[in-house]
Coordinates of C-alpha atoms in Angstrom, one line a residue:
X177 CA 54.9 109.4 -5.0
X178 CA 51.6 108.8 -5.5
X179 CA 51.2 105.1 -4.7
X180 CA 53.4 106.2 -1.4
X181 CA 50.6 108.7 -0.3
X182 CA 47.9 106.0 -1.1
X183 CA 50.4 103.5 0.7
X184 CA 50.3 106.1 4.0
X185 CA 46.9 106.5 3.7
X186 CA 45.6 102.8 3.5
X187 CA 48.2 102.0 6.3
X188 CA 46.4 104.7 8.7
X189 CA 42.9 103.8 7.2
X190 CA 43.8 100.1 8.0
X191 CA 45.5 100.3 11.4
X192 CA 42.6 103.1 12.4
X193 CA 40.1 100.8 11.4
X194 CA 41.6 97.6 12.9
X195 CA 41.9 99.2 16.2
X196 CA 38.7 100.7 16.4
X197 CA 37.0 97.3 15.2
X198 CA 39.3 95.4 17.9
X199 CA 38.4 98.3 20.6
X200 CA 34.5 98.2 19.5
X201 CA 34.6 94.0 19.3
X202 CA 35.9 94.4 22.6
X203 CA 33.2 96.6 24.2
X204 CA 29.9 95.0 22.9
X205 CA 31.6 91.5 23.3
X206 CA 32.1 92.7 27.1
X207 CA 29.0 94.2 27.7
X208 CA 27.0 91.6 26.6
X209 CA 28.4 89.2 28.2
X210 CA 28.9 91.3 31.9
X211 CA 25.4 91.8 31.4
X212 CA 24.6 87.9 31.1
X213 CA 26.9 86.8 33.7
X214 CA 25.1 88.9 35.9
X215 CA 22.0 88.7 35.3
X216 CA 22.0 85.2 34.9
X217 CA 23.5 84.7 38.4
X218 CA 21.0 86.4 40.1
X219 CA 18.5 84.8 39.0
X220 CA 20.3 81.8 40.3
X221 CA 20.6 83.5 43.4
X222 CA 16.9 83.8 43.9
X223 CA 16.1 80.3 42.8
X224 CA 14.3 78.3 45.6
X225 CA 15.0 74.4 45.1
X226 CA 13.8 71.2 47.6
X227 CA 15.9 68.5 47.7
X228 CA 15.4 66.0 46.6
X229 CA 14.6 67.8 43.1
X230 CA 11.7 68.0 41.4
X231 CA 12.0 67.9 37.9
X232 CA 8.7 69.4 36.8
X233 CA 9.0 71.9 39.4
X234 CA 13.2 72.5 38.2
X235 CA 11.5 72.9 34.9
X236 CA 9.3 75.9 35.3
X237 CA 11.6 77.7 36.9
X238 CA 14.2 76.7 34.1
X239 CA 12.0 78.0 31.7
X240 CA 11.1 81.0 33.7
X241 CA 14.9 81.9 34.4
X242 CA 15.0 81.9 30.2
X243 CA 12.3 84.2 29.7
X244 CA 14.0 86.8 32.1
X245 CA 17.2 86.2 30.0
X246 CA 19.3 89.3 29.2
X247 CA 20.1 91.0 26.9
X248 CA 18.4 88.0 24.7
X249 CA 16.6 84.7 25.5
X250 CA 18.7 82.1 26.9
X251 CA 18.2 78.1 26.9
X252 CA 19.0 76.9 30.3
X253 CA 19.9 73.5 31.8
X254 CA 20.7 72.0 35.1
X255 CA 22.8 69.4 36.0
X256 CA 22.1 67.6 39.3
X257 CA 24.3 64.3 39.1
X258 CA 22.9 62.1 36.4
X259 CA 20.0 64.5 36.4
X260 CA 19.4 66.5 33.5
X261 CA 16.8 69.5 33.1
X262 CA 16.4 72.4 30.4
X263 CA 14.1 74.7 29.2
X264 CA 13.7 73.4 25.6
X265 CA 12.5 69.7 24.6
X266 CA 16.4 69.0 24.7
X267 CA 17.4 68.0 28.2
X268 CA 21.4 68.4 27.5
X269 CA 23.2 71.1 24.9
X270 CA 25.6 70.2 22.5
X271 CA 27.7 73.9 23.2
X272 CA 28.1 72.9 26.4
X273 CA 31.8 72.0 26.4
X274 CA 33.7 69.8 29.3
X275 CA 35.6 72.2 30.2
X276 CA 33.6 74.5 31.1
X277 CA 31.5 71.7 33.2
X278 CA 35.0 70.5 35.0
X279 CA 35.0 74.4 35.8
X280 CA 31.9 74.4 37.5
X281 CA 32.1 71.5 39.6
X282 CA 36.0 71.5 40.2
X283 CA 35.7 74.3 43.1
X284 CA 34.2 74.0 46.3
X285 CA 33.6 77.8 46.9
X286 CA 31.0 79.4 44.8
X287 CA 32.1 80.4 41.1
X288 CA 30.7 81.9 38.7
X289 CA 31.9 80.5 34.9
X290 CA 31.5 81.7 31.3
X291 CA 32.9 80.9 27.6
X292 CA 32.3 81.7 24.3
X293 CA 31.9 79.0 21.2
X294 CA 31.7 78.8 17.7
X295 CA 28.8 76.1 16.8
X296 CA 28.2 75.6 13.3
X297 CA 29.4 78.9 12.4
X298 CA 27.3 80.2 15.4
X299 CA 28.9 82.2 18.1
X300 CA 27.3 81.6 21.6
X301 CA 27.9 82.7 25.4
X302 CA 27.9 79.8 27.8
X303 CA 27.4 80.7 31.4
X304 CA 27.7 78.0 34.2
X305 CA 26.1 79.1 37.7
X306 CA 26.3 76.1 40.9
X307 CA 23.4 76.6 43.3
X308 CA 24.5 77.5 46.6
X309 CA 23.0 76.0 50.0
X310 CA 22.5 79.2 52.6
X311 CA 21.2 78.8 56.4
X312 CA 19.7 81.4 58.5
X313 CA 22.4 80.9 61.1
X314 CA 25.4 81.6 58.4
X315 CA 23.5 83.0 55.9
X316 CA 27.2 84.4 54.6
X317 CA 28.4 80.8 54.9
X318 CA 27.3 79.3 51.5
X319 CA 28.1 75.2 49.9
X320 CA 27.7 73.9 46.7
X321 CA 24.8 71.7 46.5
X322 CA 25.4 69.6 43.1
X323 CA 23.0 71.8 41.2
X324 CA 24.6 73.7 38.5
X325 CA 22.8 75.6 35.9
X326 CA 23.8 76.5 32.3
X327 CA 23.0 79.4 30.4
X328 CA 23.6 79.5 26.3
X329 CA 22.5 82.7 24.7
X330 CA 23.6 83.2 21.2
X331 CA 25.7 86.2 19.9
X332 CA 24.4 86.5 16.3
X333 CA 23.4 90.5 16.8
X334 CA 26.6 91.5 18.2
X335 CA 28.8 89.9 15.4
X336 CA 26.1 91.5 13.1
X337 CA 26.6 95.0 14.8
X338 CA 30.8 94.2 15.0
X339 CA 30.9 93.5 11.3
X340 CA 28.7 96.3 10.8
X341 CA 31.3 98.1 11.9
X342 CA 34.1 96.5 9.7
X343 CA 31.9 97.3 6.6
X344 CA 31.9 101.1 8.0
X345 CA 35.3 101.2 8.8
X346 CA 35.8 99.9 5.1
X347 CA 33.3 102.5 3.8
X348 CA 35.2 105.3 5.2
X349 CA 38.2 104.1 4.3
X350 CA 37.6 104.3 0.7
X351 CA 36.9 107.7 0.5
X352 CA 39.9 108.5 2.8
X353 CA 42.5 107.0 0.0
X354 CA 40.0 108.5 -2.7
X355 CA 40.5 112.6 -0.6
X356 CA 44.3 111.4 0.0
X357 CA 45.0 111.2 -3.6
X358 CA 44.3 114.2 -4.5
X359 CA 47.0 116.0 -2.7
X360 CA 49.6 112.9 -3.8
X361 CA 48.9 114.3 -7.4
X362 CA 49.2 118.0 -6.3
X363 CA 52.5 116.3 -4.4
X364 CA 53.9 114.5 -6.9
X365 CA 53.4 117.4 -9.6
X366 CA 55.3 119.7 -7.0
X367 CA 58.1 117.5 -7.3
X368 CA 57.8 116.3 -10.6
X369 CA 57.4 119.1 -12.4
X370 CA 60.6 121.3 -11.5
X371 CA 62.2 117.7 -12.3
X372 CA 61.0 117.7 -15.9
X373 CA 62.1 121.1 -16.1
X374 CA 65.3 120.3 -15.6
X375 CA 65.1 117.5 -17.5
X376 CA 63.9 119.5 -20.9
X377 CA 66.7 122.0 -19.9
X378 CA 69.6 119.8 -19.5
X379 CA 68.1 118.2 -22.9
X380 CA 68.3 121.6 -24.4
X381 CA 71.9 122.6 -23.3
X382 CA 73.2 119.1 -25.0
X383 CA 71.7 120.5 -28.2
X384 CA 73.9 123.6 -27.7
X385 CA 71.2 126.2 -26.7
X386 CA 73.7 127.4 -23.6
X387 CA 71.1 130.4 -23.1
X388 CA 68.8 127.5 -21.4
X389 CA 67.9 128.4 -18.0
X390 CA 65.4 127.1 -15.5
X391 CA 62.6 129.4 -13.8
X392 CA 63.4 128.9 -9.8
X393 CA 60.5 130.2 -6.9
X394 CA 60.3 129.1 -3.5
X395 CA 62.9 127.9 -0.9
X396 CA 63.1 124.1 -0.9
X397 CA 65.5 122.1 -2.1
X398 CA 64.5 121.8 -5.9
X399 CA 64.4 125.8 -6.2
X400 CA 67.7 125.6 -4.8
X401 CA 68.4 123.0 -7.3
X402 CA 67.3 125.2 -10.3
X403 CA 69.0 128.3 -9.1
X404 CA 72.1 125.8 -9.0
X405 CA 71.8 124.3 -12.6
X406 CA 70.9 128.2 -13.6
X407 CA 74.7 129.5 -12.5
X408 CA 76.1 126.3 -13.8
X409 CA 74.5 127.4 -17.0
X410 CA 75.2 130.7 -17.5
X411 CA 79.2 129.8 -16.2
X412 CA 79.4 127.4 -19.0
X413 CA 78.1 129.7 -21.4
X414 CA 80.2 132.5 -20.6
X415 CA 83.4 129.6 -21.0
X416 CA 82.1 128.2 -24.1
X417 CA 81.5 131.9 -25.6
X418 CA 85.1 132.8 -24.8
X419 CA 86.6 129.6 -26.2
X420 CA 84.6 129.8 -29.2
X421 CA 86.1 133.6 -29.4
X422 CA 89.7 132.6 -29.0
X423 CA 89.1 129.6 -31.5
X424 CA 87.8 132.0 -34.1
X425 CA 90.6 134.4 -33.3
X426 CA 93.1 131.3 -33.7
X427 CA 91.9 130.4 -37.3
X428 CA 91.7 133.9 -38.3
X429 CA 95.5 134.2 -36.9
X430 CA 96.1 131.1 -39.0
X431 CA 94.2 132.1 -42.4
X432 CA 95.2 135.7 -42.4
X433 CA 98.8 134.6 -41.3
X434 CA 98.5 131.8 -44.1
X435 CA 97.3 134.3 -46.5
X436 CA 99.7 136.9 -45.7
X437 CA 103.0 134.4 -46.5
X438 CA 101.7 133.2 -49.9
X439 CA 103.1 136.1 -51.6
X440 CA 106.4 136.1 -50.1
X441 CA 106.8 132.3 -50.6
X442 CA 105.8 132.9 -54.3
X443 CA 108.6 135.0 -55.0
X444 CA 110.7 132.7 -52.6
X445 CA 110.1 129.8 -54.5
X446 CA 110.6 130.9 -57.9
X447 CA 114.6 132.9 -56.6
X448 CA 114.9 128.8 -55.2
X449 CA 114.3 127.3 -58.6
X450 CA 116.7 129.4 -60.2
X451 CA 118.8 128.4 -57.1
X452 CA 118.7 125.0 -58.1
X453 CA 119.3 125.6 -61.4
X454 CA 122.6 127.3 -60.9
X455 CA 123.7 125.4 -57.8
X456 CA 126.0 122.9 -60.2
X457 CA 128.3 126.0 -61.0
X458 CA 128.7 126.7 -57.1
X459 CA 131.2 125.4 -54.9
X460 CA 130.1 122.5 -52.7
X461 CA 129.4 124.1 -49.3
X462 CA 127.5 126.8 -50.8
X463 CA 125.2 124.5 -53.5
X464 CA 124.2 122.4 -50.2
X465 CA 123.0 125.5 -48.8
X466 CA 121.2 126.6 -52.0
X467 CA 119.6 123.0 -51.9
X468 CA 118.9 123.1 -47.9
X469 CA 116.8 126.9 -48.2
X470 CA 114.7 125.1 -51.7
X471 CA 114.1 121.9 -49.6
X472 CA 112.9 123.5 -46.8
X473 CA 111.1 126.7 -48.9
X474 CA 109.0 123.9 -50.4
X475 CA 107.9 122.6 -47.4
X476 CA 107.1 125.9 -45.9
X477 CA 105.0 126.5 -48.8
X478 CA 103.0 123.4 -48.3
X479 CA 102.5 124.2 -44.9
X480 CA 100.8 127.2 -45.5
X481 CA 98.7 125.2 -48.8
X482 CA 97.6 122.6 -45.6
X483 CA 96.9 125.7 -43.1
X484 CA 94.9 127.7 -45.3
X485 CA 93.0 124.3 -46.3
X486 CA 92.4 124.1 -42.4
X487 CA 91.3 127.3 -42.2
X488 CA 88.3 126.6 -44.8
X489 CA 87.5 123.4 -43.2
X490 CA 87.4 125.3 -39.7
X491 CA 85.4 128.4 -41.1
X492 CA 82.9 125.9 -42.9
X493 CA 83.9 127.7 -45.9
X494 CA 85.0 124.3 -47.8
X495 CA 82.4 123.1 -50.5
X496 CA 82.1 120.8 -52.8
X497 CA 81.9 120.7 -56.3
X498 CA 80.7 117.1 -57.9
X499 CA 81.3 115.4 -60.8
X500 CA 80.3 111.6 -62.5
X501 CA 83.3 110.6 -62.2
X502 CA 85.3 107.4 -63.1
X503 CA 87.9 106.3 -60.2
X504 CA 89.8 104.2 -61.2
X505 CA 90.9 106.9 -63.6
X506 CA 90.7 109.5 -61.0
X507 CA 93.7 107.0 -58.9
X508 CA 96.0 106.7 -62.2
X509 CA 96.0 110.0 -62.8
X510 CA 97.0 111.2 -59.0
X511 CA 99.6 108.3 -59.2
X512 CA 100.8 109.3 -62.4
X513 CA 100.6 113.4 -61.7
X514 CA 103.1 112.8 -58.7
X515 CA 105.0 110.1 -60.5
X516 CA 104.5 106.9 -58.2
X517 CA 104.0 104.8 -61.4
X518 CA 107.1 102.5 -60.4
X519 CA 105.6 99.0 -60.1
X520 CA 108.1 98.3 -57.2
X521 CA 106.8 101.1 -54.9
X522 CA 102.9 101.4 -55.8
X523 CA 100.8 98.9 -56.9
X524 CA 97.4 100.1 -58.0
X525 CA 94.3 97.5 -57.8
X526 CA 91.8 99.3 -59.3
X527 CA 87.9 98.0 -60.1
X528 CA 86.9 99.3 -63.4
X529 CA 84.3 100.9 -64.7
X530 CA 83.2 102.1 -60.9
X531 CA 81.3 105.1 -61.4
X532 CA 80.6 107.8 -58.3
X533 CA 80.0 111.3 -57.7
X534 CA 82.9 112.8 -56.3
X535 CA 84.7 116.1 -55.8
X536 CA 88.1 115.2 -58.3
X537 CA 90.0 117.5 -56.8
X538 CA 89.5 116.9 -53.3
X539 CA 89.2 112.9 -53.7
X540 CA 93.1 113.6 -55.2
X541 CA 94.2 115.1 -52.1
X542 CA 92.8 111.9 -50.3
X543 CA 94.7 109.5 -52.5
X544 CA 97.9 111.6 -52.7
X545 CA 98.2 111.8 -48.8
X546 CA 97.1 108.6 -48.0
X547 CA 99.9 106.8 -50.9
X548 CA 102.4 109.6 -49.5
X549 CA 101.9 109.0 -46.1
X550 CA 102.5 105.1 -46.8
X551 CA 105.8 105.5 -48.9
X552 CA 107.1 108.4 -46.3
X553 CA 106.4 106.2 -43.0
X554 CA 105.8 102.7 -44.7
X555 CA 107.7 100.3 -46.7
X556 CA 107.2 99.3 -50.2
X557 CA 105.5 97.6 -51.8
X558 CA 101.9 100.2 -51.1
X559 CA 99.1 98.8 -52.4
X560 CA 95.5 101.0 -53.6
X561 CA 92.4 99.0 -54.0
X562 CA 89.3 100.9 -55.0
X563 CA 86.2 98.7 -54.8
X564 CA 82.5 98.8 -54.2
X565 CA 81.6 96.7 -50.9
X566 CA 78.5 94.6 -49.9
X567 CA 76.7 98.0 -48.3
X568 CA 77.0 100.1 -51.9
X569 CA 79.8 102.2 -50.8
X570 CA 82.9 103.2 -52.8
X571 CA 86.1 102.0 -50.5
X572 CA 89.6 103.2 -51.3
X573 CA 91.8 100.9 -49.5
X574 CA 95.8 102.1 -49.4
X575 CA 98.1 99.9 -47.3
X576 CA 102.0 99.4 -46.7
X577 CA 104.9 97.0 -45.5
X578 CA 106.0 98.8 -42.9
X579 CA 106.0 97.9 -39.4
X580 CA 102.5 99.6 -38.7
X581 CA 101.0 101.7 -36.5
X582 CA 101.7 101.5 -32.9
X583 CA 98.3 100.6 -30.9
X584 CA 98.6 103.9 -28.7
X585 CA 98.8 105.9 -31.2
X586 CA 96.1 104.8 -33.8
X587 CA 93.3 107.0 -31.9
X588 CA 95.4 110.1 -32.8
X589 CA 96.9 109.8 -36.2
X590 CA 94.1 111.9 -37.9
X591 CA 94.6 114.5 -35.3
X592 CA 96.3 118.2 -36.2
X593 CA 100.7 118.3 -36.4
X594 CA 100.8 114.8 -34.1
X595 CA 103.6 113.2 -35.5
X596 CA 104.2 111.1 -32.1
X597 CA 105.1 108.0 -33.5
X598 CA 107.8 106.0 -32.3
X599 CA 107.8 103.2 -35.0
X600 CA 108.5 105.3 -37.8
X601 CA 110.8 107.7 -38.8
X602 CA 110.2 111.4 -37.8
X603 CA 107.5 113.0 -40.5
X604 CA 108.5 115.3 -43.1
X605 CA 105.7 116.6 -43.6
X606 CA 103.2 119.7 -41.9
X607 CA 101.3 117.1 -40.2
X608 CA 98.2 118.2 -41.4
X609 CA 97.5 115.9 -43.8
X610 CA 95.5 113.2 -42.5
X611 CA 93.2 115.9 -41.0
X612 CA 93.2 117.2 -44.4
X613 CA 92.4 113.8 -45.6
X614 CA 89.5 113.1 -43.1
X615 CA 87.7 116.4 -43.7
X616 CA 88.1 115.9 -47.2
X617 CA 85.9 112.6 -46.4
X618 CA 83.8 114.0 -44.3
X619 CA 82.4 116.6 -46.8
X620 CA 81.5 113.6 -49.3
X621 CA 79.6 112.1 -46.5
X622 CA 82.3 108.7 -45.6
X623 CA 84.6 107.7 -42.6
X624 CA 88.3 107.1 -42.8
X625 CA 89.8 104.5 -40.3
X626 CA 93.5 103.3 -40.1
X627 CA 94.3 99.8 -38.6
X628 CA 97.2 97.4 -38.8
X629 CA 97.0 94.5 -41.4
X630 CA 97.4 91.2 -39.5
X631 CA 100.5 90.3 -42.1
X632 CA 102.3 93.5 -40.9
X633 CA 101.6 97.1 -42.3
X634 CA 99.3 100.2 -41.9
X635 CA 95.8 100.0 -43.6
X636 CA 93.8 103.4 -44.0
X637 CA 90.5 102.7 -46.0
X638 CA 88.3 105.5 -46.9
X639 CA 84.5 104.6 -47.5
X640 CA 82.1 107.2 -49.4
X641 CA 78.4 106.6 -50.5
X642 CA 78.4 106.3 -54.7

């Protein structure tokens, strides 16, 4: 903004001063040489001259015509056929051009003839003026009589007072673009200022201060802008404050609900087990029922395990609680505690002596769903390597046979109950617990990420700092 006021301005300055120096050039160029022209023809007018000419006599009055000369001195010559006459010790000027002699002794009537040249850097007026032959009987009857006479002034003052004019024209334009940027700046902080206002604002509001708003005065557009980005504001704030309200009333629906069914399921789960127990004496439609209600009491139970786990995560109530811990121990003994020690379903590749701080109990649940995901969806034989990679970070690395993950639906496997997969089998499970597994990760500071193996078979590997 500001170089576009000083642009405006030095565009006016310019185009001012150019046409006032083009006006000005104009006038003195004009007046000096109306003035000449004039001038010099009178005194032409009034010259008496015999014929045959006399050159010492032509001479005086040359040099007297040049004293007269106005507004300056001239030099003058005459030109009477091969005759030539001046006023200086040079009888012929070099300024003189042929044109402008072809002009004065082309015409038969009486003309008057003037141009302006550039000598050595010198400008000059030219001025040619053919005597005239008058009688008493016609005196308004007037012929050429060969004689013409040359005036050459020079014009050194008025190019000195025209480019004293540039150099003031210059002068005041200086100050002009000087005054005008003053009010650019006041200009340009108008505008910029609301601008960075808004700027800092909309900065703010991305860091999650929705109370941000913007101070709006006046009536142009960038008030109007402010007042704007104020009710956009305080609209999102109002939606955000209410979904932040229903999501805390959703997990505290889910945790009390959660909470609420432990008990039940306790004593549900212990009548089940004696279920089982007995369900060999019963008669075969009603021990298949027995085994249906355990089977499906179990999983209700770890349903409401993986919701109240949720609930912690969502409530940032989940901590952890470090140990030095060995992990390639830590893996056996998951493996081991849920019995996937058969060599032909799990194969553990485990780097000894790898030493890291880690959570044991939560870095179990991270094993256990990741190997139980693999042999529930996958195919033998799963694989866990634990390692330490180039960067210094402890990877756990659990991968299957099976046919994979399909490409659309790797961006949502970690996501809560999605158990939209159509290349494997329908999931058993709550569908919470690769969410579980990821914000188990999350709190010992790694990533998860599941891919497909190029060979064929889901890769999920699990990076923590040691």
């Amino acid at each position: 903004m500001v170089f576009a006021f000083l642009l405006v301005a030095a565009v006016g300055c310019g185009t001012t001063a150019a046409l006032t120096y083009r006006a000005a050039r104009s006038a003195i160029l004009e007046q000096t040489q109306n003035t000449a022209v004039s001038t010099f023809r009178q005194q032409v007018d009034d010259l008496y001259v015999e014929l045959p000419v006399d050159t010492g006599m032509l001479r005086d009055q040359l040099q007297d015509i040049a004293k007269k000369g106005k507004p300056r001195t001239w030099r003058v010559y005459a030109e009477y056929g091969s005759l030539r006459v001046s006023s200086t010790d040079r009888p012929v000027s070099s300024v003189l051009t042929p044109e402008l002699r072809a002009r004065a002794h082309a015409r038969d009537t009486p003309h008057t003839s003037f141009q302006r040249v550039v000598k050595g850097g010198v400008p000059y007026l030219t001025i040619a003026v053919p005597a005239l032959f008058r009688t008493d009987v016609a005196p308004e009857t007037a012929r050429p009589t060969g004689l013409v006479l040359y005036a050459v002034m020079e014009l050194r003052e008025d190019e000195a007072n025209i480019e004293a004019l540039v150099t003031a024209a210059r002068d005041g334009a200086l100050p002009a673009l000087a005054i005008a940027f003053i009010p650019a700046l006041l200009a340009a902080r108008g505008v910029l200022r609301p601008v960075r206002e808004l700027r800092h604002a909309a900065r703010s509001m991305g860091r999650g201060r929705l109370d941000t708003r913007i101070h709006a005065k006046g009536s142009d557009e960038l008030a109007d802008l402010a007042r704007t980005f104020n009710e956009s504001a305080a609209e999102l704030e109002r939606s955000v404050t209410e979904l932040r309200r229903a999501e805390a009333r959703a997990r505290r629906f889910a945790s009390d609900v959660s909470h609420e069914l432990r008990t039940p399921l306790a004593g549900m789960l212990a009548v089940t087990e004696v279920l089982d127990e007995d369900a060999g004496t019963l008669d075969s439609d009603t021990a298949r029922a027995v085994r249906l209600i355990s089977a499906e009491t179990v999983k209700l139970a770890v349903l409401v395990e993986d919701l109240m786990e949720i609930s912690r995560f969502d409530a940032r109530a989940a901590e952890l609680h470090t140990d030095e811990v060995d992990v390639a121990d830590c893996v056996r003994k998951t493996l081991s505690s849920r019995r996937w020690t058969d060599p032909g379903q799990v194969h553990a590749a485990l780097g000894e002596g790898i030493r890291a701080r880690l959570d044991p109990r939560r870095f179990d649940v991270v094993v256990a769903n990741l190997v139980g995901n693999a042999l529930r969806h996958g195919r033998p034989l799963v694989t866990v390597r634990v390692y330490v990679d180039d960067d210094g970070a402890l990877v756990t690395q659990v991968s299957d046979r099976g046919p994979g993950i399909h490409p659309d639906v790797l961006p949502h496997v970690f996501e809560r109950f999605y158990k939209a997969d159509p290349a494997r089998a329908r999931s058993t499970g709550s569908g919470l617990g690769l969410a579980i597994t990821q914000e188990n990760v999350r709190l010992h500071g790694g990533t998860v990420e599941a891919a497909n193996h190029p060979a064929g078979g889901a890769v999920f590997t699990v990076r923590i700092p040691l």
